[in-house]
Amino acid sequence: MPEKFDVIIVGAGPAGTSCALTCARNGLTVLLIERGEYPGAKNVMGGVLYRQQMEELIPEFWKEAPLERPVIEQRFWMMDKESVLSFGYKGLEWAVEPYNNFTVLRAKFDQWFAQKAVEAGALLINETVVTECIVENGKVVGVRTDRPDGEVYADVVVLADGVNSLLSKQLGFHKEFRPDEVALTVMEVINLPKDKINDRFNLQDNQGCTIEIFGDSTKGNLGTAFLYTNKESLNIGVGTTLSSMIKAKLKPYELLDYLKNHPMVKPLIDGGESAEYLAHLIPEGGFRSVPKVAGNGVLVVGDAAQLVNAIHREGSNMAMHSGLLAAEAIIEAKKRGDYSETSLNSYREALYNSFIIKDLEKYKDAAHTFEKYPQYFKEYVPMMNQAASKFFTVDGTPKRDKQKEIIKSMTAERGTLRVLQDIYRAWKAVK
């Protein structure tokens, strides 16, 4: 192994691999370090990959990448104990190239993606834990690993080591994240024959469906559940903020079992065989939790920089784009021969001018609002289901009278002023 690289990247997830691929293509010497047995072994996401940011890195990647299904339908469920108020969009334009997004299995996809970086010239080392950054004269100059003689040096170190980035914490870029800034998500992969998936979700071969679930899926606590179709399996999972889990004394595996046995979900997974069980922390703090992302000889990308938009279930695309932006900043820094914070701060500027930070800023108050005011999940979702049941039940009552009854019942529970305040507060949090 060379004594020194241009770039060392810690973590072979979407952010780290994106950075490694871009740097290697531009002639930089790159070391990509992964703690798992292989890239994807310890990476977890619900399983949706957006096309745009991936195609910026590998044009027409869908022709060779190990993808599951192009998503042609996105559903949203407001779930009560025995009902669901559903809405969404299904479009056949998403069933043809260049597609919109795909379901993926990370263990397969991350290996393929990392191999692309290797083919471009990056050196990938698996099963290696980076224990700390090496700092000399206030500048990060390398990393120390758990291997014998495990010190490796570089002009720039990129931290792509996930939500609980111990390395950026060691550098003082952030403090310990609060329980309301991270969510714990548990997910299960359930094997199910392709024909049953197609029949139950009204799909054809090479067509996928995603369902995002709110309300009773988390027992009224802040969080979401999901159900995604793969070729011959389903991804089902649920997550809540750690603070909600602690307050409600929830156990993650019990919450997943509750979801799987819900009468709206159980028929969709019936007869399936459990293939894999995963748990992972997800950044939930959003804009207000983004740490320092550039320093002397170091950059922070992806989950380690809290770059997740939970409202739109976007994470991997933000990770990839942040990795690309970091690589571009490193390439320019090499041309200048300057790896100081001032030089590398071009990454921060590009990040804050991108859709990533702009979207996070738009929703900066959303998670805090919905956790501080639990009535949105605990009261309004059941109200919506009850209102739909009343309205669509044909019992001889005129529809205008039904509308009046529904409005009266909703305002009777919380009061007209409170309902209006809640509507305004929610609108303000997501506008």
Short mmCIF file of C-alpha atoms in Angstrom, two decimals:
data_model
loop_
_atom_site.label_atom_id
_atom_site.label_comp_id
_atom_site.label_asym_id
_atom_site.label_seq_id
_atom_site.Cartn_x
_atom_site.Cartn_y
_atom_site.Cartn_z
CA MET A 1 0.00 0.00 0.00
CA PRO A 2 1.31 3.48 -0.81
CA GLU A 3 2.38 5.53 2.19
CA LYS A 4 0.22 8.44 1.13
CA PHE A 5 -2.91 9.00 -0.98
CA ASP A 6 -4.52 12.09 -2.39
CA VAL A 7 -7.78 11.13 -0.70
CA ILE A 8 -8.84 8.68 2.01
CA ILE A 9 -12.59 8.05 2.23
CA VAL A 10 -14.05 6.41 5.32
CA GLY A 11 -17.21 4.47 4.46
CA ALA A 12 -18.25 2.81 1.18
CA GLY A 13 -21.90 3.81 1.24
CA PRO A 14 -23.47 6.00 -1.48
CA ALA A 15 -21.71 9.18 -0.32
CA GLY A 16 -18.25 7.66 0.07
CA THR A 17 -18.37 5.66 -3.14
CA SER A 18 -19.65 8.64 -5.11
CA CYS A 19 -16.70 10.68 -3.88
CA ALA A 20 -14.23 7.86 -4.54
CA LEU A 21 -15.51 7.27 -8.08
CA THR A 22 -15.34 10.95 -9.03
CA CYS A 23 -11.88 11.48 -7.53
CA ALA A 24 -10.45 8.34 -9.14
CA ARG A 25 -11.83 9.27 -12.55
CA ASN A 26 -9.97 12.55 -12.28
CA GLY A 27 -6.65 10.90 -11.65
CA LEU A 28 -6.41 11.18 -7.87
CA THR A 29 -5.06 8.31 -5.78
CA VAL A 30 -7.95 7.14 -3.63
CA LEU A 31 -8.24 4.78 -0.65
CA LEU A 32 -11.82 3.72 0.19
CA ILE A 33 -12.12 2.08 3.61
CA GLU A 34 -15.18 -0.01 4.56
CA ARG A 35 -15.71 -1.54 8.00
CA GLY A 36 -18.10 -4.21 6.76
CA GLU A 37 -17.28 -7.50 5.11
CA TYR A 38 -18.21 -5.79 1.84
CA PRO A 39 -19.87 -2.50 0.84
CA GLY A 40 -23.54 -2.73 1.77
CA ALA A 41 -23.03 -5.30 4.52
CA LYS A 42 -23.74 -2.70 7.21
CA ASN A 43 -25.70 -0.16 5.16
CA VAL A 44 -29.46 -0.03 5.51
CA MET A 45 -32.12 2.03 3.80
CA GLY A 46 -35.73 1.38 2.94
CA GLY A 47 -34.71 0.49 -0.56
CA VAL A 48 -35.52 3.40 -2.93
CA LEU A 49 -32.87 4.80 -5.28
CA TYR A 50 -33.54 7.97 -7.26
CA ARG A 51 -32.28 8.12 -10.83
CA GLN A 52 -31.14 11.73 -11.26
CA GLN A 53 -28.16 11.85 -8.88
CA MET A 54 -27.03 8.34 -9.80
CA GLU A 55 -27.13 9.10 -13.51
CA GLU A 56 -24.89 12.12 -12.97
CA LEU A 57 -22.24 9.59 -11.91
CA ILE A 58 -22.97 6.65 -14.23
CA PRO A 59 -25.10 7.46 -17.30
CA GLU A 60 -27.77 4.84 -18.03
CA PHE A 61 -26.71 2.88 -14.95
CA TRP A 62 -30.03 1.02 -14.96
CA LYS A 63 -28.83 -1.09 -17.89
CA GLU A 64 -26.28 -2.88 -15.71
CA ALA A 65 -26.86 -2.07 -12.03
CA PRO A 66 -28.44 -4.75 -9.77
CA LEU A 67 -31.78 -2.97 -9.38
CA GLU A 68 -35.06 -4.53 -8.29
CA ARG A 69 -38.05 -2.73 -9.89
CA PRO A 70 -38.65 0.70 -11.42
CA VAL A 71 -41.24 2.37 -9.18
CA ILE A 72 -44.39 3.28 -11.12
CA GLU A 73 -46.66 3.89 -8.13
CA GLN A 74 -46.18 5.78 -4.88
CA ARG A 75 -48.90 5.38 -2.26
CA PHE A 76 -49.38 7.17 1.03
CA TRP A 77 -51.46 5.63 3.80
CA MET A 78 -52.98 7.45 6.75
CA MET A 79 -53.55 4.41 8.94
CA ASP A 80 -55.97 3.85 11.80
CA LYS A 81 -56.37 0.61 13.73
CA GLU A 82 -58.71 -1.03 11.20
CA SER A 83 -58.65 1.29 8.20
CA VAL A 84 -56.49 3.28 5.81
CA LEU A 85 -57.08 6.56 4.03
CA SER A 86 -54.99 6.15 0.89
CA PHE A 87 -53.79 8.51 -1.83
CA GLY A 88 -50.92 8.48 -4.29
CA TYR A 89 -49.86 8.52 -7.91
CA LYS A 90 -49.36 5.82 -10.51
CA GLY A 91 -47.79 6.76 -13.83
CA LEU A 92 -46.74 4.51 -16.68
CA GLU A 93 -44.26 7.17 -17.81
CA TRP A 94 -42.15 5.94 -14.90
CA ALA A 95 -42.18 2.41 -16.38
CA VAL A 96 -39.95 3.35 -19.32
CA GLU A 97 -36.45 4.78 -19.62
CA PRO A 98 -35.05 6.88 -18.09
CA TYR A 99 -37.40 5.98 -15.19
CA ASN A 100 -37.84 7.98 -11.96
CA ASN A 101 -36.64 5.75 -9.13
CA PHE A 102 -36.05 2.11 -8.29
CA THR A 103 -36.28 -0.28 -5.39
CA VAL A 104 -32.91 -1.80 -4.51
CA LEU A 105 -31.30 -4.18 -2.05
CA ARG A 106 -28.32 -2.37 -0.59
CA ALA A 107 -26.14 -5.45 -0.14
CA LYS A 108 -26.20 -6.02 -3.92
CA PHE A 109 -26.24 -2.43 -5.12
CA ASP A 110 -23.47 -1.05 -2.88
CA GLN A 111 -21.07 -3.81 -3.95
CA TRP A 112 -21.70 -3.04 -7.61
CA PHE A 113 -21.33 0.71 -7.05
CA ALA A 114 -18.09 0.31 -5.11
CA GLN A 115 -16.71 -1.91 -7.86
CA LYS A 116 -17.23 0.97 -10.30
CA ALA A 117 -14.96 3.09 -8.10
CA VAL A 118 -12.38 0.30 -8.05
CA GLU A 119 -12.51 0.02 -11.84
CA ALA A 120 -11.87 3.78 -12.01
CA GLY A 121 -8.73 3.31 -9.92
CA ALA A 122 -9.75 3.52 -6.26
CA LEU A 123 -8.29 1.05 -3.77
CA LEU A 124 -11.03 -0.58 -1.65
CA ILE A 125 -10.19 -2.17 1.68
CA ASN A 126 -12.98 -4.00 3.55
CA GLU A 127 -13.26 -5.19 7.15
CA THR A 128 -11.23 -2.26 8.41
CA VAL A 129 -12.28 0.08 11.19
CA VAL A 130 -10.94 3.62 11.26
CA THR A 131 -10.42 4.38 14.93
CA GLU A 132 -9.44 8.04 14.67
CA CYS A 133 -8.20 10.81 12.42
CA ILE A 134 -4.53 11.71 12.58
CA VAL A 135 -4.20 15.43 13.26
CA GLU A 136 -0.95 17.35 12.98
CA ASN A 137 -0.68 21.10 13.54
CA GLY A 138 -4.44 21.48 13.40
CA LYS A 139 -4.78 19.64 10.07
CA VAL A 140 -6.15 16.16 9.39
CA VAL A 141 -3.36 14.31 7.61
CA GLY A 142 -4.59 10.70 7.68
CA VAL A 143 -6.37 8.00 9.65
CA ARG A 144 -5.50 5.32 12.15
CA THR A 145 -7.11 1.91 11.62
CA ASP A 146 -7.42 -1.30 13.61
CA ARG A 147 -4.97 -3.11 11.33
CA PRO A 148 -1.33 -3.72 12.27
CA ASP A 149 0.73 -0.72 11.17
CA GLY A 150 -2.63 0.81 10.39
CA GLU A 151 -1.70 4.46 9.92
CA VAL A 152 -2.44 5.80 6.43
CA TYR A 153 -1.90 9.35 5.21
CA ALA A 154 -3.59 11.62 2.65
CA ASP A 155 -3.97 15.25 1.64
CA VAL A 156 -7.71 15.04 2.37
CA VAL A 157 -9.81 12.68 4.50
CA VAL A 158 -13.52 12.38 3.67
CA LEU A 159 -15.79 11.20 6.49
CA ALA A 160 -18.66 9.13 5.12
CA ASP A 161 -18.97 6.97 8.21
CA GLY A 162 -22.70 7.29 8.84
CA VAL A 163 -25.11 9.06 11.15
CA ASN A 164 -23.20 8.42 14.36
CA SER A 165 -19.91 9.72 12.94
CA LEU A 166 -17.45 9.19 15.76
CA LEU A 167 -14.67 10.66 13.64
CA SER A 168 -16.34 14.03 13.06
CA LYS A 169 -17.33 14.05 16.72
CA GLN A 170 -13.66 13.44 17.62
CA LEU A 171 -12.75 16.49 15.55
CA GLY A 172 -15.31 18.60 17.41
CA PHE A 173 -17.54 19.08 14.36
CA HIS A 174 -20.63 18.09 16.35
CA LYS A 175 -21.69 17.08 19.83
CA GLU A 176 -23.61 13.95 20.75
CA PHE A 177 -26.86 14.06 18.79
CA ARG A 178 -30.02 14.34 20.87
CA PRO A 179 -32.64 11.55 20.80
CA ASP A 180 -34.95 13.77 18.75
CA GLU A 181 -32.26 14.20 16.07
CA VAL A 182 -32.02 10.53 15.11
CA ALA A 183 -34.53 7.79 14.36
CA LEU A 184 -34.17 4.07 14.82
CA THR A 185 -35.55 2.12 11.87
CA VAL A 186 -36.01 -1.64 11.77
CA MET A 187 -36.56 -3.42 8.47
CA GLU A 188 -37.24 -6.93 7.29
CA VAL A 189 -36.79 -8.43 3.85
CA ILE A 190 -39.59 -10.92 3.18
CA ASN A 191 -39.28 -13.34 0.26
CA LEU A 192 -42.45 -13.67 -1.80
CA PRO A 193 -42.96 -15.08 -5.32
CA LYS A 194 -43.03 -12.52 -8.12
CA ASP A 195 -46.52 -13.51 -9.26
CA LYS A 196 -47.98 -12.91 -5.80
CA ILE A 197 -46.32 -9.51 -5.58
CA ASN A 198 -47.68 -8.54 -8.99
CA ASP A 199 -51.18 -9.71 -8.06
CA ARG A 200 -51.34 -8.10 -4.60
CA PHE A 201 -49.94 -4.74 -5.70
CA ASN A 202 -51.58 -4.68 -9.15
CA LEU A 203 -48.26 -4.66 -10.99
CA GLN A 204 -46.65 -6.27 -14.01
CA ASP A 205 -43.11 -7.60 -14.26
CA ASN A 206 -40.53 -4.83 -13.92
CA GLN A 207 -43.00 -2.51 -12.20
CA GLY A 208 -42.70 -1.51 -8.55
CA CYS A 209 -44.78 0.12 -5.85
CA THR A 210 -43.88 1.97 -2.66
CA ILE A 211 -46.19 2.60 0.29
CA GLU A 212 -45.37 5.17 2.97
CA ILE A 213 -47.46 4.67 6.12
CA PHE A 214 -48.31 7.20 8.83
CA GLY A 215 -50.35 7.04 12.02
CA ASP A 216 -51.11 3.70 13.65
CA SER A 217 -48.03 2.14 12.03
CA THR A 218 -46.01 3.86 14.77
CA LYS A 219 -48.85 3.76 17.31
CA GLY A 220 -49.38 7.47 16.79
CA ASN A 221 -45.78 8.46 17.49
CA LEU A 222 -43.62 10.59 15.22
CA GLY A 223 -42.28 8.33 12.50
CA THR A 224 -43.19 6.37 9.41
CA ALA A 225 -43.43 2.85 8.10
CA PHE A 226 -42.89 1.60 4.58
CA LEU A 227 -43.57 -1.33 2.30
CA TYR A 228 -41.64 -1.63 -0.98
CA THR A 229 -41.76 -4.25 -3.73
CA ASN A 230 -38.63 -5.96 -5.01
CA LYS A 231 -38.46 -8.57 -7.78
CA GLU A 232 -39.21 -11.51 -5.48
CA SER A 233 -39.27 -9.97 -2.04
CA LEU A 234 -40.73 -7.10 -0.02
CA ASN A 235 -38.98 -4.56 2.17
CA ILE A 236 -41.08 -3.71 5.21
CA GLY A 237 -39.94 -1.44 7.98
CA VAL A 238 -40.86 1.14 10.58
CA GLY A 239 -39.00 3.84 12.43
CA THR A 240 -39.54 6.53 15.04
CA THR A 241 -37.30 9.13 16.61
CA LEU A 242 -35.37 7.81 19.59
CA SER A 243 -37.07 10.41 21.76
CA SER A 244 -40.52 9.10 20.76
CA MET A 245 -39.38 5.53 21.33
CA ILE A 246 -38.11 6.40 24.80
CA LYS A 247 -41.23 8.38 25.80
CA ALA A 248 -43.64 5.70 24.59
CA LYS A 249 -41.42 2.85 25.84
CA LEU A 250 -41.50 1.22 22.41
CA LYS A 251 -39.34 -1.72 21.43
CA PRO A 252 -38.33 -1.64 17.74
CA TYR A 253 -38.97 -5.31 16.99
CA GLU A 254 -42.38 -5.15 18.72
CA LEU A 255 -43.31 -2.16 16.56
CA LEU A 256 -42.36 -4.06 13.40
CA ASP A 257 -44.39 -7.09 14.52
CA TYR A 258 -47.33 -4.77 15.21
CA LEU A 259 -47.08 -3.38 11.68
CA LYS A 260 -46.81 -6.82 10.07
CA ASN A 261 -49.96 -7.97 11.86
CA HIS A 262 -52.00 -4.87 11.07
CA PRO A 263 -55.13 -5.92 9.12
CA MET A 264 -54.23 -3.56 6.25
CA VAL A 265 -50.69 -4.91 5.93
CA LYS A 266 -50.94 -8.58 6.80
CA PRO A 267 -52.69 -9.70 3.57
CA LEU A 268 -49.93 -8.10 1.48
CA ILE A 269 -47.13 -10.06 3.17
CA ASP A 270 -49.08 -13.24 3.94
CA GLY A 271 -47.16 -16.41 3.13
CA GLY A 272 -43.85 -14.59 2.83
CA GLU A 273 -40.61 -15.96 4.27
CA SER A 274 -38.37 -13.76 6.38
CA ALA A 275 -34.94 -13.49 4.74
CA GLU A 276 -33.18 -10.67 6.56
CA TYR A 277 -33.67 -8.42 9.58
CA LEU A 278 -31.89 -5.07 9.89
CA ALA A 279 -31.76 -2.08 12.22
CA HIS A 280 -30.18 1.31 11.59
CA LEU A 281 -30.03 4.87 12.90
CA ILE A 282 -31.31 7.53 10.48
CA PRO A 283 -30.52 11.28 10.73
CA GLU A 284 -33.71 13.18 11.55
CA GLY A 285 -32.40 16.53 12.77
CA GLY A 286 -32.46 18.10 9.32
CA PHE A 287 -31.17 21.60 8.60
CA ARG A 288 -30.61 22.61 12.22
CA SER A 289 -28.46 19.52 12.88
CA VAL A 290 -26.07 19.80 9.93
CA PRO A 291 -22.60 19.89 11.54
CA LYS A 292 -19.44 21.57 10.34
CA VAL A 293 -18.69 19.91 7.00
CA ALA A 294 -15.26 21.28 6.05
CA GLY A 295 -12.02 21.64 7.97
CA ASN A 296 -8.29 21.62 7.40
CA GLY A 297 -7.74 18.48 5.33
CA VAL A 298 -11.18 16.99 6.00
CA LEU A 299 -14.74 16.96 4.60
CA VAL A 300 -17.98 15.38 5.90
CA VAL A 301 -20.59 13.89 3.55
CA GLY A 302 -23.86 11.91 3.51
CA ASP A 303 -25.45 10.69 6.73
CA ALA A 304 -22.40 11.85 8.68
CA ALA A 305 -23.42 15.38 7.68
CA GLN A 306 -27.09 14.70 8.59
CA LEU A 307 -28.13 15.01 4.95
CA VAL A 308 -31.50 13.24 5.01
CA ASN A 309 -34.88 14.67 4.06
CA ALA A 310 -37.24 12.47 6.07
CA ILE A 311 -40.35 14.23 4.74
CA HIS A 312 -39.60 13.01 1.20
CA ARG A 313 -37.68 9.83 2.21
CA GLU A 314 -34.60 11.18 0.43
CA GLY A 315 -31.21 10.13 1.72
CA SER A 316 -29.17 8.11 -0.76
CA ASN A 317 -29.58 10.71 -3.51
CA MET A 318 -28.45 13.47 -1.15
CA ALA A 319 -25.53 11.31 -0.05
CA MET A 320 -24.41 10.70 -3.63
CA HIS A 321 -24.65 14.36 -4.57
CA SER A 322 -22.75 15.46 -1.48
CA GLY A 323 -20.02 12.93 -2.34
CA LEU A 324 -19.83 14.37 -5.85
CA LEU A 325 -19.61 17.95 -4.54
CA ALA A 326 -16.89 16.94 -2.08
CA ALA A 327 -14.89 15.31 -4.88
CA GLU A 328 -15.16 18.42 -7.03
CA ALA A 329 -13.85 20.55 -4.15
CA ILE A 330 -10.93 18.15 -3.60
CA ILE A 331 -10.02 18.17 -7.30
CA GLU A 332 -9.88 21.97 -7.30
CA ALA A 333 -7.91 21.99 -4.03
CA LYS A 334 -5.32 19.68 -5.58
CA LYS A 335 -4.90 22.04 -8.52
CA ARG A 336 -4.20 24.84 -6.05
CA GLY A 337 -2.08 22.65 -3.80
CA ASP A 338 -4.10 24.01 -0.89
CA TYR A 339 -6.07 21.71 1.43
CA SER A 340 -6.83 24.23 4.13
CA GLU A 341 -10.33 24.81 5.46
CA THR A 342 -10.51 28.01 3.43
CA SER A 343 -9.76 26.08 0.24
CA LEU A 344 -12.04 23.12 1.00
CA ASN A 345 -14.84 25.42 2.08
CA SER A 346 -15.90 25.51 -1.57
CA TYR A 347 -17.58 22.18 -0.77
CA ARG A 348 -19.67 23.81 1.96
CA GLU A 349 -20.62 26.65 -0.38
CA ALA A 350 -21.64 24.21 -3.13
CA LEU A 351 -23.60 22.11 -0.63
CA TYR A 352 -25.51 25.11 0.70
CA ASN A 353 -26.31 26.25 -2.84
CA SER A 354 -27.58 22.81 -3.85
CA PHE A 355 -31.05 21.29 -3.58
CA ILE A 356 -29.83 19.37 -0.51
CA ILE A 357 -29.56 22.24 1.96
CA LYS A 358 -32.35 24.21 0.29
CA ASP A 359 -34.76 21.30 0.85
CA LEU A 360 -33.55 20.70 4.39
CA GLU A 361 -34.04 24.38 5.18
CA LYS A 362 -37.58 24.29 3.76
CA TYR A 363 -38.53 21.56 6.27
CA LYS A 364 -36.31 22.72 9.13
CA ASP A 365 -39.21 22.92 11.60
CA ALA A 366 -41.25 19.92 10.45
CA ALA A 367 -39.90 17.13 12.67
CA HIS A 368 -39.83 19.36 15.76
CA THR A 369 -43.39 20.55 15.13
CA PHE A 370 -44.87 17.08 14.65
CA GLU A 371 -43.08 15.72 17.71
CA LYS A 372 -43.96 18.66 19.95
CA TYR A 373 -47.61 18.45 18.92
CA PRO A 374 -48.44 14.72 18.86
CA GLN A 375 -52.09 15.31 17.92
CA TYR A 376 -51.18 15.21 14.21
CA PHE A 377 -50.47 11.49 14.37
CA LYS A 378 -52.45 10.48 17.44
CA GLU A 379 -55.69 12.39 16.76
CA TYR A 380 -55.92 13.75 13.24
CA VAL A 381 -55.07 10.52 11.41
CA PRO A 382 -57.87 8.61 13.20
CA MET A 383 -60.19 11.61 12.61
CA MET A 384 -59.45 11.50 8.88
CA ASN A 385 -60.25 7.79 8.73
CA GLN A 386 -63.48 8.25 10.68
CA ALA A 387 -64.48 11.15 8.45
CA ALA A 388 -63.87 9.08 5.31
CA SER A 389 -65.88 6.18 6.76
CA LYS A 390 -68.82 8.46 7.53
CA PHE A 391 -68.74 10.20 4.18
CA PHE A 392 -68.55 7.05 2.07
CA THR A 393 -71.08 5.06 4.08
CA VAL A 394 -74.38 5.14 2.17
CA ASP A 395 -77.12 5.33 4.81
CA GLY A 396 -79.67 7.71 3.33
CA THR A 397 -78.15 10.81 4.92
CA PRO A 398 -77.63 13.69 2.45
CA LYS A 399 -73.97 14.38 1.66
CA ARG A 400 -74.26 18.02 2.78
CA ASP A 401 -75.50 16.84 6.16
CA LYS A 402 -72.64 14.36 6.35
CA GLN A 403 -70.13 17.13 5.70
CA LYS A 404 -71.63 19.19 8.51
CA GLU A 405 -71.48 16.18 10.87
CA ILE A 406 -67.86 15.53 10.00
CA ILE A 407 -66.80 19.14 10.57
CA LYS A 408 -68.79 19.26 13.81
CA SER A 409 -67.22 16.04 15.15
CA MET A 410 -63.68 17.20 14.31
CA THR A 411 -64.10 20.62 15.90
CA ALA A 412 -66.02 19.20 18.88
CA GLU A 413 -62.99 17.15 19.98
CA ARG A 414 -60.41 19.94 19.81
CA GLY A 415 -62.42 23.12 19.28
CA THR A 416 -62.59 25.20 16.13
CA LEU A 417 -59.80 27.57 17.15
CA ARG A 418 -57.42 24.73 18.03
CA VAL A 419 -58.11 22.96 14.75
CA LEU A 420 -57.37 26.15 12.80
CA GLN A 421 -54.21 26.68 14.83
CA ASP A 422 -53.07 23.12 14.13
CA ILE A 423 -53.73 23.49 10.40
CA TYR A 424 -51.76 26.73 10.26
CA ARG A 425 -48.90 25.29 12.32
CA ALA A 426 -48.59 22.23 10.07
CA TRP A 427 -48.74 24.37 6.93
CA LYS A 428 -46.05 26.67 8.28
CA ALA A 429 -43.78 23.68 9.06
CA VAL A 430 -43.87 22.30 5.50
CA LYS A 431 -44.57 25.34 3.29
#
